[in-house]
Every structure is written in C-alpha cells, then in structure tokens.
Short mmCIF file of C-alpha atoms in Angstrom, two decimals:
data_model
loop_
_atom_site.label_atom_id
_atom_site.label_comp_id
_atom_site.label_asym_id
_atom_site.label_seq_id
_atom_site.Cartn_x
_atom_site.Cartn_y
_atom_site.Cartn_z
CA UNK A 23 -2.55 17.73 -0.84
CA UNK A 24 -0.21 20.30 0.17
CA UNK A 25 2.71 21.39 2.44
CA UNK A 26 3.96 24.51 2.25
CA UNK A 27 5.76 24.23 -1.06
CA UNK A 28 5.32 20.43 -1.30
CA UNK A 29 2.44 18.59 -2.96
CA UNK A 30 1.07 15.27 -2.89
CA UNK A 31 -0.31 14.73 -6.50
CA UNK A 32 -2.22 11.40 -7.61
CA UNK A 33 -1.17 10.22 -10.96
CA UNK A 34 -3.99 11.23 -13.37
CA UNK A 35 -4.88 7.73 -14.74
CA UNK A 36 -5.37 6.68 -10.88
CA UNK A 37 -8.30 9.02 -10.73
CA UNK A 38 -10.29 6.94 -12.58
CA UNK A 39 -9.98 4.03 -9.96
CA UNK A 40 -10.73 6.77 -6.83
CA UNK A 41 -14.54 5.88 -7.10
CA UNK A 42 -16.20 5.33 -4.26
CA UNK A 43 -19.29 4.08 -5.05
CA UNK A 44 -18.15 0.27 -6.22
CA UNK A 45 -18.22 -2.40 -3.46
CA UNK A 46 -15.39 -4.51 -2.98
CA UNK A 47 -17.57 -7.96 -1.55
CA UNK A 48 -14.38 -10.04 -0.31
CA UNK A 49 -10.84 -9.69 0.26
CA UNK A 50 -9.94 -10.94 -3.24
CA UNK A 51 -11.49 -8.55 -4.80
CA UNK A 52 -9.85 -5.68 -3.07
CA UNK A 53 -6.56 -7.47 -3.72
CA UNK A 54 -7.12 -7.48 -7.32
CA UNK A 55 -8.00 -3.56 -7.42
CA UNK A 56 -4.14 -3.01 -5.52
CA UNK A 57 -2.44 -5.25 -7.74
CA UNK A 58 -4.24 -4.16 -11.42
CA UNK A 59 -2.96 -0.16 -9.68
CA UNK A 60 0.53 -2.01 -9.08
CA UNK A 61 0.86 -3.12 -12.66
CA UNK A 62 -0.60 0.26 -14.05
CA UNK A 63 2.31 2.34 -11.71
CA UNK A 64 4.78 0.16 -13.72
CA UNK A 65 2.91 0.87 -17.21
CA UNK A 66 3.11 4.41 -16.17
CA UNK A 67 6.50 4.29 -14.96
CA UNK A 68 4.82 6.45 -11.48
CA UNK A 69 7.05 4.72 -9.21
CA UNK A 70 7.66 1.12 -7.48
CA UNK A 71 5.26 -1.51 -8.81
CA UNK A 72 3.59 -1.39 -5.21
CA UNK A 73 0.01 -0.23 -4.92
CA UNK A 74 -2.57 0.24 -1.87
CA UNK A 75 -5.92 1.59 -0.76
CA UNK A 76 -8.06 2.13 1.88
CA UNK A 77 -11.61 0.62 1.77
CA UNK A 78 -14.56 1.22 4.60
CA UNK A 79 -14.47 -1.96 6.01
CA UNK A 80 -18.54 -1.82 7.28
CA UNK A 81 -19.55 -0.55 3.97
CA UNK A 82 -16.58 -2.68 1.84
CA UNK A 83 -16.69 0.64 -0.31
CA UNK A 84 -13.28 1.94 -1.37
CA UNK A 85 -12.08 5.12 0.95
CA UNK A 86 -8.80 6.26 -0.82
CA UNK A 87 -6.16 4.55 -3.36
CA UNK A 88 -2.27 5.31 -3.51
CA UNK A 89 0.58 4.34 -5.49
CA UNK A 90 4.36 4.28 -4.71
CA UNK A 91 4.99 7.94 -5.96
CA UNK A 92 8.99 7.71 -5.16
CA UNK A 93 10.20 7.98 -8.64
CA UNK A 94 8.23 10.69 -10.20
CA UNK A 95 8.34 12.69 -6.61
CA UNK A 96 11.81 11.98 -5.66
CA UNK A 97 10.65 11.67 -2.58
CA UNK A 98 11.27 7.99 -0.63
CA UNK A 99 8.37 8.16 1.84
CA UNK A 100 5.91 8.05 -0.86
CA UNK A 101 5.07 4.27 -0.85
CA UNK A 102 1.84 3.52 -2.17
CA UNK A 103 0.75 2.50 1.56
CA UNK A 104 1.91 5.99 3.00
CA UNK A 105 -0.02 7.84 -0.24
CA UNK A 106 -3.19 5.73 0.39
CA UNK A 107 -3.27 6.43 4.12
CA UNK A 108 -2.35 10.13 3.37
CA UNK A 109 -5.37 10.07 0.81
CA UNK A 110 -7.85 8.61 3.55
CA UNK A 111 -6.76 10.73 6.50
CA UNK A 112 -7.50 14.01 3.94
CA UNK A 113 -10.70 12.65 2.88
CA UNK A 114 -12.27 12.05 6.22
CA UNK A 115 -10.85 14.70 7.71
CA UNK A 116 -8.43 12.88 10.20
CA UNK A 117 -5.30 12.08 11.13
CA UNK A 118 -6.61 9.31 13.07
CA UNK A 119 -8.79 6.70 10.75
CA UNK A 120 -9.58 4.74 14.04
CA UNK A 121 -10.93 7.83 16.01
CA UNK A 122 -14.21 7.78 17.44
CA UNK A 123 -16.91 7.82 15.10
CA UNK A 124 -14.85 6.58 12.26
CA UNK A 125 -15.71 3.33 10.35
CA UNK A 126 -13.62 0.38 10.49
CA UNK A 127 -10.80 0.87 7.97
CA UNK A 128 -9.03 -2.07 6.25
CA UNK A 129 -5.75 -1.28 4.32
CA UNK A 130 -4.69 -3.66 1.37
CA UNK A 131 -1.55 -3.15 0.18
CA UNK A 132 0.17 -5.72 -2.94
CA UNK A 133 2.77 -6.36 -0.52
CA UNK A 134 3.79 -6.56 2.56
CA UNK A 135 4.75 -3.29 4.24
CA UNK A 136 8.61 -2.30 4.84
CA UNK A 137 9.93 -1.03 8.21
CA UNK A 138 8.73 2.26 7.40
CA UNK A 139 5.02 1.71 6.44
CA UNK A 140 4.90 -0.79 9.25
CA UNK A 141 5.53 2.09 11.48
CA UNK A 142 2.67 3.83 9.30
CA UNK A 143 0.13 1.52 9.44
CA UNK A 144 0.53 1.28 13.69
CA UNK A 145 -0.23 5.09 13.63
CA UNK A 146 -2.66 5.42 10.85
CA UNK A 147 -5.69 4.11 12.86
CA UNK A 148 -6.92 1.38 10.57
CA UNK A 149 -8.02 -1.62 12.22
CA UNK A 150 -6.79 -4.49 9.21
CA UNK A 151 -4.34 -4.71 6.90
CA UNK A 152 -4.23 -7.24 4.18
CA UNK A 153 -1.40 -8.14 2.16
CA UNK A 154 -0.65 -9.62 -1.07
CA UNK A 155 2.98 -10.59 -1.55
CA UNK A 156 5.69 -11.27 0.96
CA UNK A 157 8.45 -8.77 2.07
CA UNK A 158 11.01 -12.05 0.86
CA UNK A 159 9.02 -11.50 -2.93
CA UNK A 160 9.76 -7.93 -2.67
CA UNK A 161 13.59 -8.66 -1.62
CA UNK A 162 13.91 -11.18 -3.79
CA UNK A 163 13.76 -8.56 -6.96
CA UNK A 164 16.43 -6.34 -4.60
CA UNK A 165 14.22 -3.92 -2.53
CA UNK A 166 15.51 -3.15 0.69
CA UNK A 167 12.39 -3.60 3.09
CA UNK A 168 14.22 -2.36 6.40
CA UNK A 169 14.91 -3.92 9.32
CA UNK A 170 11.22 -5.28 10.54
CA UNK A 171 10.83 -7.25 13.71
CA UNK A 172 10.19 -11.14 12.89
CA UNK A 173 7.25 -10.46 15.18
CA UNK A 174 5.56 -7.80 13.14
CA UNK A 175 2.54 -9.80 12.43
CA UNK A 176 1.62 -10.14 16.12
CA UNK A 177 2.71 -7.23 17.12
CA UNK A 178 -0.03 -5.06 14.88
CA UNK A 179 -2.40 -7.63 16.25
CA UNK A 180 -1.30 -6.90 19.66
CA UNK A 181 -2.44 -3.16 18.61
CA UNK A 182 -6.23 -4.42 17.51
CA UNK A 183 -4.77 -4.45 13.90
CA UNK A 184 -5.71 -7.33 12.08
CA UNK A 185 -3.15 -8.96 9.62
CA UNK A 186 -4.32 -11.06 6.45
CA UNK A 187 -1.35 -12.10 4.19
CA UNK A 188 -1.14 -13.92 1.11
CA UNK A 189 -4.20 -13.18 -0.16
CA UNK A 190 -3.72 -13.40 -4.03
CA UNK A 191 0.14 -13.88 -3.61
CA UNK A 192 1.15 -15.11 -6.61
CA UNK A 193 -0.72 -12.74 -8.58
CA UNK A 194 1.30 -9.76 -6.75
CA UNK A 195 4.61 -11.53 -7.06
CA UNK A 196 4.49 -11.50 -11.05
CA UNK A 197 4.00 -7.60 -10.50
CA UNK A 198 7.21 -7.60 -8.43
CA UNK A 199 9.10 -9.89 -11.31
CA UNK A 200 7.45 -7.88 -14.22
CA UNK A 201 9.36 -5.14 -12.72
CA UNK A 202 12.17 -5.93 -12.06
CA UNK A 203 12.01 -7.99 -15.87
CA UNK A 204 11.48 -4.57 -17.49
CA UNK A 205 14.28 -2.99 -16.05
CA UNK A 206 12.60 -0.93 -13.54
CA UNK A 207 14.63 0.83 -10.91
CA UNK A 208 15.12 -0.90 -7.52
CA UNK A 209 15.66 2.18 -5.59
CA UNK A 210 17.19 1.86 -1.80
CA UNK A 211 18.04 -1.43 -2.89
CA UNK A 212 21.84 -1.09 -0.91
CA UNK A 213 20.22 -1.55 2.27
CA UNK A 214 21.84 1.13 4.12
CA UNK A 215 25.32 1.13 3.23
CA UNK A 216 27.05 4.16 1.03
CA UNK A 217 26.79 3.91 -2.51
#
C-alpha cells in the first residue's frame, strides 16, 4: 500500500500466513493464528510482539493479517491492529468494513488494543473484536497503552461492536514476557513525558 512517498509493506515471511482459503472454525483457533504471527514478529525482530487479523466472520475465512510494523517502519501508528485493518479495508475495497454489503468482520488481535487502536477499531467498521491478552499484560512488560476509558468494553458494544477478551490469555501473555525476556525494545514505554 502506498501514500505518496510512504509505503505500507508486509513482512515477507507473513505472506505465507495471508491465505485465504483456510477456515478458522472457533475463536481459539483464530487466536492461535495472531499469537503464532506475534511470536514470529519477535523471531523476526518486525516490530512489537503484537499481532492481528481480520477474518470474514460469516465465512470464518481469514480477510487480512498485520503485524506491529513500528520498529522496522519507524513509524508508531503501525500496530499490528492498524496494519490488519489497513490490509482489509485495501482488499475489499473500503474504508468502511461494516458498509452495506460487506460481511460481518471480526478483528482478533493478541492483545488488547491501546488508546489509539481503540479509536481504530470504532471507525474501522468491524462488528467484533476479540482479544487475547490484557492491556495490564501488555503494561506489565512497560508498554504505554494510552489513556483508555475504564468503560471501553461497553462502549464498543454500545457501537454494535462485540468484545471477546481473554480468549487464549495466557498463551499471548508468554509472547508479551518472551519479549520483553529477549531484550526487545519497549518503545513509548515513558507514557508521555520527555525523555
């Protein structure tokens, strides 16, 4: 994807996991896709060990993946929820994945979103969005999620956005700690104030 001089570009080992065609039955297993791309982004050293996609929620196939891309892009919008919204949006042809005639989109993301994706997902037009870990996993490790209304759960709902969390928690939390174990960078991490 392109803008102007700036480009979106998909690791090349996440192509491989862009197929459509597999069907992802149950929430689980849609987790587990997100959190094996989460680990990967750390192999890689991409970006943030977060990872997302978009899956057709009538069909269960999967619509678009994304990765946190902030490291290798120096670029801090790039979380992997953004990228995998981005991806879906260019591949149906929309800015609006809950426009008329659209499927149902779900978006599963290995963690909770921060104040900025939050804001993302409420504009994106998917109608669910399930998470793995918590936004406390991610802060625990020294992310700085942003400030996000204690409410944000029923407020998406309030929007006809419907919020799973937990699903697969643990699993996504020893992402987060595998990180921050090898020494990855926690980037943003001084919430705000001057360095």
């Amino acid at each position: 994807m392109s803008c102007g001089d700036f480009s979106v570009r998909l690791p090349e080992w996440l192509r491989s996991h862009a197929n459509g065609d597999r069907v992802f039955e149950t929430p689980e297993e849609r987790m587990r896709l997100v959190i094996e791309l989460s680990r990967l982004n750390v192999e890689h050293g991409v970006g943030g060990p977060f990872g997302a996609a978009v899956f057709d929620h009538s069909s269960n196939r999967l619509a678009a993946v994304g990765v946190n891309l902030v490291l290798s892009s120096n670029c801090s919008v790039l979380h992997a929820e953004v990228v995998a919204i981005m991806m879906a949006q260019k591949r149906w042809g929309h800015y609006d994945l809950g426009a008329q005639g659209m499927p149902p989109f779900q978006l599963v993301t290995s963690t909770e979103p921060c104040a900025m994706c939050l804001g993302a997902v409420a504009w994106s037009g998917v109608r669910a969005l399930v998470c793995g870990a918590r936004d406390e996993d991610a802060r625990h490790i020294g992310f700085d999620e942003g400030p996000k209304s204690p409410r944000w759960v029923e407020d998406l709902e309030s929007r006809g956005i419907r919020v799973i969390r937990d699903v697969c928690r643990s699993e996504a939390t020893e992402v987060l700690e595998y990180y921050a174990e090898s020494g990855g960078v926690i980037y943003n991490g001084r919430q705000g104030r001057p360095s």
